[in-house]
Amino acid sequence: MSSVSVITGGAGGMGVATAKIVGREHTVVLCDNRRDRLDLADATLRDLGITPIIVHADVTDRAAVSEVFDVAAQLGALVSVIHTAGVSPSMGDAEYVMRTNALGTVNVNEAFFGAAPEGAAVVNVASMAAHMLPDELIPVARFPLAQHSPDEFMSELLAACNIVPEEARSGISYALSKAYVKWYSSAQAERFNGRGLRIVSVSPGSIDTEMGRLEEQAGAGAMVADAAVPRWGRAEEMAELLAFCASARASYLTGTDILNDGGVIASMRERARSAAHPV
């Protein structure tokens, strides 16, 4: 029986780059809501000798996500899910960003929890933005609502975005939604381990993909020059980490977030400390 890896956001830069690695060992199911980009990803991978299974689906639709896992089950044993699907602040309003990034993560992970056999792993893509908000701005106490009362979760989290002017709300929604992804990937570790499953999140910095470049003039893109490694990260660099985290080589890794941002957060914190306490 084949081993199967599901990659959401499979038509994106990180999704395709990860499929190039994971597809060497596993049958790959690529899921994305952009049909035209899925066709391009399919052609790219086939040129490398990898034949992906393409599924057009939106992660905000629970029924569509269930169908993705049904397809995977027909192909073999599910060994991993690499959840790269998400949107940036430039791609929509606060509601759209929160629903896609936070509730999309719930949909994919809960489907994984119900379908995956012992030993499988899910890797969620968070963001360095999740490391930037002060703790007092993150309504962690409301985060559990996402699994049981998604409408109430959306209401509470969008209210938390109202601390900034309307034009900035998609940005803070992005940071809060990725803080949720990071939290969920830690909070669910014990529950997932009860079924022999691993759950991890990875927080990229400014990555040179189509979506990443949308923030070139603001947000993550504006921080490239402040990184300890002052350049854009490459999708291939993120893919190597995502593939490793999902593999059996990382079988002791669960319930944590890996920040892979070229040192942006480290530099920002040290500069803030130095400014507050000059020698």
PDB file of C-alpha atoms in Angstrom, residues 61-211:
ATOM      1  CA  ASP A  61     -15.296  24.354   3.705  1.00  0.00           C
ATOM      2  CA  ARG A  62     -15.389  21.377   6.111  1.00  0.00           C
ATOM      3  CA  ALA A  63     -17.160  19.152   3.604  1.00  0.00           C
ATOM      4  CA  ALA A  64     -14.534  19.913   0.953  1.00  0.00           C
ATOM      5  CA  VAL A  65     -11.745  19.154   3.423  1.00  0.00           C
ATOM      6  CA  SER A  66     -13.388  15.831   4.273  1.00  0.00           C
ATOM      7  CA  GLU A  67     -13.413  14.976   0.581  1.00  0.00           C
ATOM      8  CA  VAL A  68      -9.668  15.646   0.388  1.00  0.00           C
ATOM      9  CA  PHE A  69      -9.075  13.090   3.121  1.00  0.00           C
ATOM     10  CA  ASP A  70     -11.453  10.644   1.451  1.00  0.00           C
ATOM     11  CA  VAL A  71      -9.325  10.873  -1.695  1.00  0.00           C
ATOM     12  CA  ALA A  72      -6.156  10.314   0.342  1.00  0.00           C
ATOM     13  CA  ALA A  73      -7.671   7.251   2.049  1.00  0.00           C
ATOM     14  CA  GLN A  74      -8.337   5.628  -1.332  1.00  0.00           C
ATOM     15  CA  LEU A  75      -4.681   5.984  -2.296  1.00  0.00           C
ATOM     16  CA  GLY A  76      -2.997   4.430   0.718  1.00  0.00           C
ATOM     17  CA  ALA A  77      -1.936   5.081   4.302  1.00  0.00           C
ATOM     18  CA  LEU A  78      -1.865   8.725   5.336  1.00  0.00           C
ATOM     19  CA  VAL A  79       1.540   9.562   6.819  1.00  0.00           C
ATOM     20  CA  SER A  80       1.479  13.351   6.885  1.00  0.00           C
ATOM     21  CA  VAL A  81      -0.390  16.558   6.250  1.00  0.00           C
ATOM     22  CA  ILE A  82       1.544  19.727   5.516  1.00  0.00           C
ATOM     23  CA  HIS A  83      -0.891  22.587   5.918  1.00  0.00           C
ATOM     24  CA  THR A  84       0.510  25.559   4.016  1.00  0.00           C
ATOM     25  CA  ALA A  85      -2.856  26.993   2.927  1.00  0.00           C
ATOM     26  CA  GLY A  86      -3.390  30.538   4.131  1.00  0.00           C
ATOM     27  CA  VAL A  87      -3.758  34.146   3.068  1.00  0.00           C
ATOM     28  CA  SER A  88      -1.842  37.340   3.770  1.00  0.00           C
ATOM     29  CA  PRO A  89      -3.202  40.746   4.850  1.00  0.00           C
ATOM     30  CA  SER A  90      -3.133  42.007   1.263  1.00  0.00           C
ATOM     31  CA  MET A  91      -5.451  39.249   0.069  1.00  0.00           C
ATOM     32  CA  GLY A  92      -8.652  40.210   1.856  1.00  0.00           C
ATOM     33  CA  ASP A  93     -10.367  41.823   4.806  1.00  0.00           C
ATOM     34  CA  ALA A  94      -9.999  40.842   8.454  1.00  0.00           C
ATOM     35  CA  GLU A  95     -12.887  38.375   8.340  1.00  0.00           C
ATOM     36  CA  TYR A  96     -11.532  36.568   5.288  1.00  0.00           C
ATOM     37  CA  VAL A  97      -8.024  36.377   6.730  1.00  0.00           C
ATOM     38  CA  MET A  98      -9.218  35.044  10.092  1.00  0.00           C
ATOM     39  CA  ARG A  99     -11.612  32.506   8.596  1.00  0.00           C
ATOM     40  CA  THR A 100      -9.043  31.146   6.155  1.00  0.00           C
ATOM     41  CA  ASN A 101      -6.042  30.991   8.463  1.00  0.00           C
ATOM     42  CA  ALA A 102      -7.644  30.039  11.784  1.00  0.00           C
ATOM     43  CA  LEU A 103     -10.799  28.096  10.933  1.00  0.00           C
ATOM     44  CA  GLY A 104      -9.113  26.569   7.895  1.00  0.00           C
ATOM     45  CA  THR A 105      -6.496  25.167  10.254  1.00  0.00           C
ATOM     46  CA  VAL A 106      -9.187  23.714  12.517  1.00  0.00           C
ATOM     47  CA  ASN A 107     -10.912  22.066   9.561  1.00  0.00           C
ATOM     48  CA  VAL A 108      -7.750  20.468   8.214  1.00  0.00           C
ATOM     49  CA  ASN A 109      -6.366  19.367  11.573  1.00  0.00           C
ATOM     50  CA  GLU A 110      -9.610  17.957  12.907  1.00  0.00           C
ATOM     51  CA  ALA A 111     -10.074  15.977   9.687  1.00  0.00           C
ATOM     52  CA  PHE A 112      -6.504  14.720  10.073  1.00  0.00           C
ATOM     53  CA  PHE A 113      -7.174  13.748  13.689  1.00  0.00           C
ATOM     54  CA  GLY A 114     -10.173  11.698  12.651  1.00  0.00           C
ATOM     55  CA  ALA A 115      -8.551   9.990   9.662  1.00  0.00           C
ATOM     56  CA  ALA A 116      -4.840   9.522  10.338  1.00  0.00           C
ATOM     57  CA  PRO A 117      -3.324   6.257  11.550  1.00  0.00           C
ATOM     58  CA  GLU A 118      -0.823   6.023  14.394  1.00  0.00           C
ATOM     59  CA  GLY A 119       2.548   7.548  13.524  1.00  0.00           C
ATOM     60  CA  ALA A 120       1.223  10.251  11.187  1.00  0.00           C
ATOM     61  CA  ALA A 121       2.093  13.931  11.580  1.00  0.00           C
ATOM     62  CA  VAL A 122       0.548  17.274  10.709  1.00  0.00           C
ATOM     63  CA  VAL A 123       2.684  20.370  10.195  1.00  0.00           C
ATOM     64  CA  ASN A 124       0.914  23.735  10.256  1.00  0.00           C
ATOM     65  CA  VAL A 125       2.335  26.923   8.790  1.00  0.00           C
ATOM     66  CA  ALA A 126       2.071  29.800  11.252  1.00  0.00           C
ATOM     67  CA  SER A 127       4.167  32.978  10.836  1.00  0.00           C
ATOM     68  CA  MET A 128       6.771  35.131  12.515  1.00  0.00           C
ATOM     69  CA  ALA A 129       3.851  37.555  12.928  1.00  0.00           C
ATOM     70  CA  ALA A 130       2.593  35.207  15.649  1.00  0.00           C
ATOM     71  CA  HIS A 131       5.742  36.036  17.624  1.00  0.00           C
ATOM     72  CA  MET A 132       5.382  39.796  17.304  1.00  0.00           C
ATOM     73  CA  LEU A 133       2.135  40.681  19.082  1.00  0.00           C
ATOM     74  CA  PRO A 134       2.317  41.472  22.803  1.00  0.00           C
ATOM     75  CA  ASP A 135       0.688  38.736  24.880  1.00  0.00           C
ATOM     76  CA  GLU A 136      -1.931  41.136  26.198  1.00  0.00           C
ATOM     77  CA  LEU A 137      -3.293  41.639  22.670  1.00  0.00           C
ATOM     78  CA  ILE A 138      -3.798  37.916  22.034  1.00  0.00           C
ATOM     79  CA  PRO A 139      -7.173  36.645  23.361  1.00  0.00           C
ATOM     80  CA  VAL A 140      -5.935  33.133  24.071  1.00  0.00           C
ATOM     81  CA  ALA A 141      -8.851  32.456  26.410  1.00  0.00           C
ATOM     82  CA  ARG A 142     -11.176  32.699  23.393  1.00  0.00           C
ATOM     83  CA  PHE A 143      -9.110  30.432  21.139  1.00  0.00           C
ATOM     84  CA  PRO A 144     -10.845  27.156  22.170  1.00  0.00           C
ATOM     85  CA  LEU A 145     -14.089  28.512  20.699  1.00  0.00           C
ATOM     86  CA  ALA A 146     -12.777  27.826  17.200  1.00  0.00           C
ATOM     87  CA  GLN A 147     -13.347  24.086  17.547  1.00  0.00           C
ATOM     88  CA  HIS A 148     -16.779  24.181  19.134  1.00  0.00           C
ATOM     89  CA  SER A 149     -18.330  27.581  18.361  1.00  0.00           C
ATOM     90  CA  PRO A 150     -16.692  28.937  15.207  1.00  0.00           C
ATOM     91  CA  ASP A 151     -19.186  31.788  14.804  1.00  0.00           C
ATOM     92  CA  GLU A 152     -18.534  32.976  18.345  1.00  0.00           C
ATOM     93  CA  PHE A 153     -14.798  32.599  17.769  1.00  0.00           C
ATOM     94  CA  MET A 154     -15.005  34.791  14.683  1.00  0.00           C
ATOM     95  CA  SER A 155     -17.025  37.420  16.543  1.00  0.00           C
ATOM     96  CA  GLU A 156     -14.578  37.536  19.451  1.00  0.00           C
ATOM     97  CA  LEU A 157     -11.435  37.592  17.316  1.00  0.00           C
ATOM     98  CA  LEU A 158     -12.725  40.211  14.910  1.00  0.00           C
ATOM     99  CA  ALA A 159     -13.667  42.351  17.917  1.00  0.00           C
ATOM    100  CA  ALA A 160     -10.050  42.023  19.050  1.00  0.00           C
ATOM    101  CA  CYS A 161      -8.987  43.462  15.675  1.00  0.00           C
ATOM    102  CA  ASN A 162     -10.987  46.629  16.330  1.00  0.00           C
ATOM    103  CA  ILE A 163      -8.206  48.096  18.469  1.00  0.00           C
ATOM    104  CA  VAL A 164      -6.661  49.423  15.246  1.00  0.00           C
ATOM    105  CA  PRO A 165      -8.129  51.557  12.418  1.00  0.00           C
ATOM    106  CA  GLU A 166     -10.126  49.689   9.795  1.00  0.00           C
ATOM    107  CA  GLU A 167      -7.370  49.880   7.178  1.00  0.00           C
ATOM    108  CA  ALA A 168      -4.998  48.024   9.535  1.00  0.00           C
ATOM    109  CA  ARG A 169      -7.410  45.312  10.672  1.00  0.00           C
ATOM    110  CA  SER A 170      -6.481  42.724   8.065  1.00  0.00           C
ATOM    111  CA  GLY A 171      -2.899  43.011   9.294  1.00  0.00           C
ATOM    112  CA  ILE A 172      -3.730  42.402  12.936  1.00  0.00           C
ATOM    113  CA  SER A 173      -6.192  39.699  11.899  1.00  0.00           C
ATOM    114  CA  TYR A 174      -3.305  37.974  10.153  1.00  0.00           C
ATOM    115  CA  ALA A 175      -1.096  38.150  13.233  1.00  0.00           C
ATOM    116  CA  LEU A 176      -3.900  36.911  15.513  1.00  0.00           C
ATOM    117  CA  SER A 177      -4.891  34.126  13.121  1.00  0.00           C
ATOM    118  CA  LYS A 178      -1.312  32.880  12.984  1.00  0.00           C
ATOM    119  CA  ALA A 179      -1.031  33.196  16.767  1.00  0.00           C
ATOM    120  CA  TYR A 180      -4.022  30.870  16.835  1.00  0.00           C
ATOM    121  CA  VAL A 181      -2.280  28.375  14.522  1.00  0.00           C
ATOM    122  CA  LYS A 182       0.778  28.419  16.770  1.00  0.00           C
ATOM    123  CA  TRP A 183      -1.375  28.001  19.905  1.00  0.00           C
ATOM    124  CA  TYR A 184      -3.485  25.198  18.445  1.00  0.00           C
ATOM    125  CA  SER A 185      -0.393  23.264  17.371  1.00  0.00           C
ATOM    126  CA  SER A 186       0.814  23.312  20.965  1.00  0.00           C
ATOM    127  CA  ALA A 187      -2.496  22.991  22.811  1.00  0.00           C
ATOM    128  CA  GLN A 188      -3.547  19.884  20.878  1.00  0.00           C
ATOM    129  CA  ALA A 189      -0.277  17.969  21.281  1.00  0.00           C
ATOM    130  CA  GLU A 190      -1.393  15.803  24.202  1.00  0.00           C
ATOM    131  CA  ARG A 191      -4.753  15.063  22.587  1.00  0.00           C
ATOM    132  CA  PHE A 192      -3.117  14.119  19.306  1.00  0.00           C
ATOM    133  CA  ASN A 193      -0.511  12.016  21.079  1.00  0.00           C
ATOM    134  CA  GLY A 194      -3.364   9.995  22.583  1.00  0.00           C
ATOM    135  CA  ARG A 195      -3.897   8.634  19.067  1.00  0.00           C
ATOM    136  CA  GLY A 196      -0.185   8.338  18.325  1.00  0.00           C
ATOM    137  CA  LEU A 197      -0.138  11.480  16.167  1.00  0.00           C
ATOM    138  CA  ARG A 198       2.269  14.401  16.063  1.00  0.00           C
ATOM    139  CA  ILE A 199       1.379  18.070  15.545  1.00  0.00           C
ATOM    140  CA  VAL A 200       3.889  20.869  14.929  1.00  0.00           C
ATOM    141  CA  SER A 201       3.842  24.412  13.589  1.00  0.00           C
ATOM    142  CA  VAL A 202       6.509  26.266  11.640  1.00  0.00           C
ATOM    143  CA  SER A 203       6.666  30.070  11.563  1.00  0.00           C
ATOM    144  CA  PRO A 204       8.265  31.394   8.368  1.00  0.00           C
ATOM    145  CA  GLY A 205       9.617  34.877   8.019  1.00  0.00           C
ATOM    146  CA  SER A 206       9.646  36.812   4.745  1.00  0.00           C
ATOM    147  CA  ILE A 207       9.618  34.126   2.060  1.00  0.00           C
ATOM    148  CA  ASP A 208      10.138  34.843  -1.632  1.00  0.00           C
ATOM    149  CA  THR A 209       6.852  33.483  -2.945  1.00  0.00           C
ATOM    150  CA  GLU A 210       3.990  35.111  -4.802  1.00  0.00           C
ATOM    151  CA  MET A 211       2.081  35.577  -1.541  1.00  0.00           C
TER     152      MET A 211
END
